[in-house]
mmCIF file of C-alpha atoms in Angstrom:
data_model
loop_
_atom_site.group_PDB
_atom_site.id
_atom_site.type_symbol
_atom_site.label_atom_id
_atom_site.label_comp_id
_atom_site.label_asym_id
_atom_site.label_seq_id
_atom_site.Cartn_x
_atom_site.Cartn_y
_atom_site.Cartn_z
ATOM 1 C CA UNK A 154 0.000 0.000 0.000
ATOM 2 C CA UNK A 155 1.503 3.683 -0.842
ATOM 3 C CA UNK A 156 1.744 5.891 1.410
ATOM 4 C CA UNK A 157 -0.025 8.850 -0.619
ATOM 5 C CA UNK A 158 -3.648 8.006 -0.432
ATOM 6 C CA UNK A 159 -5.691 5.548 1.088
ATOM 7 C CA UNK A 160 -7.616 3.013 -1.358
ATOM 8 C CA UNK A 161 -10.790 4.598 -1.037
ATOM 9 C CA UNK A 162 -9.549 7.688 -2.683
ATOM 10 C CA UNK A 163 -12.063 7.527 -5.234
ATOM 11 C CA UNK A 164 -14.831 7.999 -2.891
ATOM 12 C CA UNK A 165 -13.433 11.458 -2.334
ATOM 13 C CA UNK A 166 -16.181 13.188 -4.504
ATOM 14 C CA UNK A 167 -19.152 11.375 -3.100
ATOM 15 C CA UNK A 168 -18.043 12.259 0.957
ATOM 16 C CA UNK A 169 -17.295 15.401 -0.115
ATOM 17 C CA UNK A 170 -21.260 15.903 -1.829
ATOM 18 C CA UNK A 171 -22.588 14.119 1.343
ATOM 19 C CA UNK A 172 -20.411 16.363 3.746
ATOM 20 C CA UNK A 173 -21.877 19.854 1.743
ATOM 21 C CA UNK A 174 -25.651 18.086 1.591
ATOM 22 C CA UNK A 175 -25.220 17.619 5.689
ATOM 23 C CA UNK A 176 -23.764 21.280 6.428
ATOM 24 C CA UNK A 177 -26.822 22.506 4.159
ATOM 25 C CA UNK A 178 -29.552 20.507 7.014
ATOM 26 C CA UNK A 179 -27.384 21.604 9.899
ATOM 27 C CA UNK A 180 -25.924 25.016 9.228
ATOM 28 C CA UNK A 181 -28.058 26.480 6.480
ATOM 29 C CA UNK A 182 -27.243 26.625 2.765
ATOM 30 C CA UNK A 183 -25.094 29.881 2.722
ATOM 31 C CA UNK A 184 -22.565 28.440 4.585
ATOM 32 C CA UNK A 185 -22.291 25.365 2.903
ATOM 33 C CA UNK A 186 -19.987 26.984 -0.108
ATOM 34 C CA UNK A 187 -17.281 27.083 3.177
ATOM 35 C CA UNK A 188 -16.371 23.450 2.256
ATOM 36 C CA UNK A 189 -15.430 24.239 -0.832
ATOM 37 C CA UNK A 190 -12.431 26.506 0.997
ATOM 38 C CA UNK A 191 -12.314 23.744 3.717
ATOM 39 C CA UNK A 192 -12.823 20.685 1.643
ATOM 40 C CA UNK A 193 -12.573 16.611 2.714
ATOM 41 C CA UNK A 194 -9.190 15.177 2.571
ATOM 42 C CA UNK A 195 -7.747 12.044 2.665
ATOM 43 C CA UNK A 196 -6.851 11.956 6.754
ATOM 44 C CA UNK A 197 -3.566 12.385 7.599
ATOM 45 C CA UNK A 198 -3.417 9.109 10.029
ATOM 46 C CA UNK A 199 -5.161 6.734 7.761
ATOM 47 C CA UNK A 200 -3.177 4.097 8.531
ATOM 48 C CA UNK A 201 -4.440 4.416 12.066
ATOM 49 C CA UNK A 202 -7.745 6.219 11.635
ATOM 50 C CA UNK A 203 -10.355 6.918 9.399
ATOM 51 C CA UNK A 204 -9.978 7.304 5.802
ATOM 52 C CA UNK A 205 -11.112 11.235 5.376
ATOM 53 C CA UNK A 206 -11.109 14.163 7.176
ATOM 54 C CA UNK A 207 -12.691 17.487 7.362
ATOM 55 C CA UNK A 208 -12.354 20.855 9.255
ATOM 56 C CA UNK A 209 -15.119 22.512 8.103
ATOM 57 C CA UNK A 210 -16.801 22.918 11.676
ATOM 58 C CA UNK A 211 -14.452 25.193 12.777
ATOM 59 C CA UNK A 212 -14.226 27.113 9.459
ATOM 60 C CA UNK A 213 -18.246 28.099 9.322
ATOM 61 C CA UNK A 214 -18.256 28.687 13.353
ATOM 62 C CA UNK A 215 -15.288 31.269 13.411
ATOM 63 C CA UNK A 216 -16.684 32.925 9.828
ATOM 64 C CA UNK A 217 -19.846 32.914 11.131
ATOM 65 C CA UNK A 218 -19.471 34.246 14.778
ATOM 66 C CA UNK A 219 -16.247 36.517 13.177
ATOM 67 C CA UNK A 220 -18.708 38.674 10.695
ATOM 68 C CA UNK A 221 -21.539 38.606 13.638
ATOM 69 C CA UNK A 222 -18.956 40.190 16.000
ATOM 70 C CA UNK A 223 -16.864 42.208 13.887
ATOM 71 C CA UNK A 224 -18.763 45.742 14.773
ATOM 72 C CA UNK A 225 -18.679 44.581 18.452
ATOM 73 C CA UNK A 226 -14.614 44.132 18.223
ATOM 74 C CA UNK A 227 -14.463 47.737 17.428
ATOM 75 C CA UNK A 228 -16.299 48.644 20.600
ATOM 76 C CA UNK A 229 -13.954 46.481 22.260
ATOM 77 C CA UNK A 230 -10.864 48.092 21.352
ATOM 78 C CA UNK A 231 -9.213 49.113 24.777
ATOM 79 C CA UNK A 232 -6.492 51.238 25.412
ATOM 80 C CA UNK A 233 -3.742 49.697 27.911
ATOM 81 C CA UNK A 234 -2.805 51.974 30.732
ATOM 82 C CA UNK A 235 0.505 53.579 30.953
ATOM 83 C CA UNK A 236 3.094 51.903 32.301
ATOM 84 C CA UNK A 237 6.405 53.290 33.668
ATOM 85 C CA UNK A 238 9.827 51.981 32.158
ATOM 86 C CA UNK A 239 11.187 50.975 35.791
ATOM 87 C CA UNK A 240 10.815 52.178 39.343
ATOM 88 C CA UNK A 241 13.636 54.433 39.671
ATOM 89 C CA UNK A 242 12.013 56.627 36.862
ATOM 90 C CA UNK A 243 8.429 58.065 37.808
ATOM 91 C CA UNK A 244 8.522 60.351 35.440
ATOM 92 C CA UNK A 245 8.826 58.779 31.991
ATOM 93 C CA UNK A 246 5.960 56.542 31.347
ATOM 94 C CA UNK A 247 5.857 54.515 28.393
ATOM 95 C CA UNK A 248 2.548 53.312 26.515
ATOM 96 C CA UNK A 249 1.897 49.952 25.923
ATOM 97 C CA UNK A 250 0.401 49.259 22.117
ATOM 98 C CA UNK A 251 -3.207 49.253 21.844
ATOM 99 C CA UNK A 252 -4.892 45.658 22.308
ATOM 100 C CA UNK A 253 -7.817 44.303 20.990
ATOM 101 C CA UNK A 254 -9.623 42.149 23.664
ATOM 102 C CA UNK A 255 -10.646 38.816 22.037
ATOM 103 C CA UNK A 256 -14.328 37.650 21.476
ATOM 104 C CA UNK A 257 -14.679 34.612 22.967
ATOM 105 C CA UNK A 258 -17.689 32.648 22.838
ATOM 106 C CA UNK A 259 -20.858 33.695 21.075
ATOM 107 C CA UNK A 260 -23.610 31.784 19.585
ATOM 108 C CA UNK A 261 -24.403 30.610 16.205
ATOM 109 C CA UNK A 262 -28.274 30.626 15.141
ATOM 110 C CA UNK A 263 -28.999 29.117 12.098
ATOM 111 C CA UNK A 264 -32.446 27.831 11.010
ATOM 112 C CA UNK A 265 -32.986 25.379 8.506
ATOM 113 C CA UNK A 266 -35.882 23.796 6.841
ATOM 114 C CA UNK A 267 -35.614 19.931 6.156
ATOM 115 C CA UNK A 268 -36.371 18.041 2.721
ATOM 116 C CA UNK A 269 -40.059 17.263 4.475
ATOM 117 C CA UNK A 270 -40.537 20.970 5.414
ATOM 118 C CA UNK A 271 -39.696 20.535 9.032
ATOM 119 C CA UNK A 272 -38.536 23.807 10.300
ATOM 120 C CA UNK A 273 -35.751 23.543 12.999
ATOM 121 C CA UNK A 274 -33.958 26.262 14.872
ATOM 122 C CA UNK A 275 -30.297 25.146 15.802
ATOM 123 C CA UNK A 276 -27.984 26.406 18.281
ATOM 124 C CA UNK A 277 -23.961 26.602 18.479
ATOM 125 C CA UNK A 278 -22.074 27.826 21.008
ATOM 126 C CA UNK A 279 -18.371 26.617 19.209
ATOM 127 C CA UNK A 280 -17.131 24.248 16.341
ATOM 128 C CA UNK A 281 -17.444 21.046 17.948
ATOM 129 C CA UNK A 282 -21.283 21.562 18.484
ATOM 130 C CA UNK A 283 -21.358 21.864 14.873
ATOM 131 C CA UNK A 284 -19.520 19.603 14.011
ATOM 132 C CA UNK A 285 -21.996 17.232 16.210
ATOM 133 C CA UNK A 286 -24.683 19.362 14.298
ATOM 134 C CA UNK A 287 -23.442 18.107 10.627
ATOM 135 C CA UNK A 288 -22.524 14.435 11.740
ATOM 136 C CA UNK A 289 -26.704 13.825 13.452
ATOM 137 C CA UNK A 290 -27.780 15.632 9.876
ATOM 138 C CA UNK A 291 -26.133 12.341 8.055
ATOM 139 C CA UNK A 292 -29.470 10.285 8.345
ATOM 140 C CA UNK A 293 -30.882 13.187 6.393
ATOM 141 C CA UNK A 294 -28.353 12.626 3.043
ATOM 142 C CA UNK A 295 -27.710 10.575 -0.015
ATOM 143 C CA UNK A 296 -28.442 7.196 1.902
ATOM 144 C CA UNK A 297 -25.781 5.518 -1.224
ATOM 145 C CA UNK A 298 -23.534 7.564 0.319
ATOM 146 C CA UNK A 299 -24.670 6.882 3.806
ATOM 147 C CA UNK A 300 -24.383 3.145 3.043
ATOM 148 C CA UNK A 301 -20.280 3.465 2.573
ATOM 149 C CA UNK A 302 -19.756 5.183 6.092
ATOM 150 C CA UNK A 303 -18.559 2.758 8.677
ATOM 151 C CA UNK A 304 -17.777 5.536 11.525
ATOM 152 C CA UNK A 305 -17.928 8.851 12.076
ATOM 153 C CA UNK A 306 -15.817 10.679 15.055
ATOM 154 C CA UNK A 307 -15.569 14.311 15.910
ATOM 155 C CA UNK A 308 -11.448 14.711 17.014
ATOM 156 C CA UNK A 309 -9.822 17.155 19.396
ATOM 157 C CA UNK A 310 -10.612 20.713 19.669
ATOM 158 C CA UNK A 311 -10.122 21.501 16.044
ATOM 159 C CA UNK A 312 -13.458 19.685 15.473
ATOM 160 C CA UNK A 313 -12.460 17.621 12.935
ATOM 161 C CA UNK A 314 -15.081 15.238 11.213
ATOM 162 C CA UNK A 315 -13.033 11.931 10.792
ATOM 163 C CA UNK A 316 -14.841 9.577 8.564
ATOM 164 C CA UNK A 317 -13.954 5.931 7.902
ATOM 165 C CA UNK A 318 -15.867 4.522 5.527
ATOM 166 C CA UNK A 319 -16.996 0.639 5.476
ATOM 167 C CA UNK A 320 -14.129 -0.246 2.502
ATOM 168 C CA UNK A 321 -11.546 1.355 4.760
ATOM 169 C CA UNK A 322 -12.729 -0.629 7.780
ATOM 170 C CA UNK A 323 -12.423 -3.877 6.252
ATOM 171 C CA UNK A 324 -8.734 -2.945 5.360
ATOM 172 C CA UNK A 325 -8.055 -2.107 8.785
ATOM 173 C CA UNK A 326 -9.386 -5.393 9.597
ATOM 174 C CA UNK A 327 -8.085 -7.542 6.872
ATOM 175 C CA UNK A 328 -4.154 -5.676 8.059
ATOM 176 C CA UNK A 329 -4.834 -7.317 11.458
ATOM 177 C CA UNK A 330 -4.629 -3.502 13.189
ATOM 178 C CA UNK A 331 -7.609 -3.993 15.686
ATOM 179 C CA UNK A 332 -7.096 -5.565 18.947
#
């Protein structure tokens, strides 16, 4: 086996489609072009792990909350006090440089209406909700697509969607690399 791509590579296209349909039910369709700048890839521990990966979550959270907030982060522009150079000197203060508190936290709203009609009203408060958000809209997607996932994990604080689809899983199990 080479080391550049797993053997599922040509599946690429079809998790990608499937990825975009389930950010469309979970995050609304103007966000869903983010993938395109944040697109699937094959995951960098394959060999170990799933066979794709995706950091989308965190892409359409920090867009999304960034343009909400970005009039507030002027108003939270803060001047540092003056500070003095050392103690023996009282009477040359320096300035420190201006700093920009950082927006922390925030919520995403987003409400989407299902292929049935069903109008729902979703809630994030940071990129791993939605990247739990996307993954529970997979039941809701092309179910040939569906039918090649295996597993689907949400990794670390980057929110990364790690999917290992069923082909990958069997070559895990045929290379003897579960317990």
């Amino acid at each position: 086996m080479s080391d550049a791509a797993p053997l599922t590579c040509e599946l690429l296209p079809a998790i990608q489609n499937f990825l975009r349909e389930a950010i469309q039910y979970s995050c609304g369709e103007s966000v869903a072009p983010i993938i395109d700048d944040y697109p699937v890839t094959f995951g960098n521990t394959w060999k170990t792990n799933g066979d794709f990966q995706c950091f989308v979550a965190a892409a359409i959270f920090s867009r999304t909350i960034g343009l909400k907030n970005k009039a507030l982060a002027a108003q939270r522009c803060v001047e540092a006090p003056l500070v003095k150079s050392d103690d023996s000197d009282s009477s040359a203060p320096k300035t420190k440089p201006k700093k920009v508190k950082r927006i922390r936290g925030g919520t995403m709203k987003v409400q989407t209406v299902s292929k049935f009609g069903l109008v729902r009203q979703r809630e994030y408060t940071n990129a791993r909700e939605v990247a739990e958000g996307i993954v529970s809209c997979f039941d809701c997607c092309n179910e040939e697509t569906l039918e090649l996932i295996a597993d689907v994990r949400i990794s670390g604080k980057s929110a990364c969607i790690v999917i290992t689809t069923k082909a990958h899983m069997t070559w895990h199990i045929n290379e003897d690399r579960f317990p």
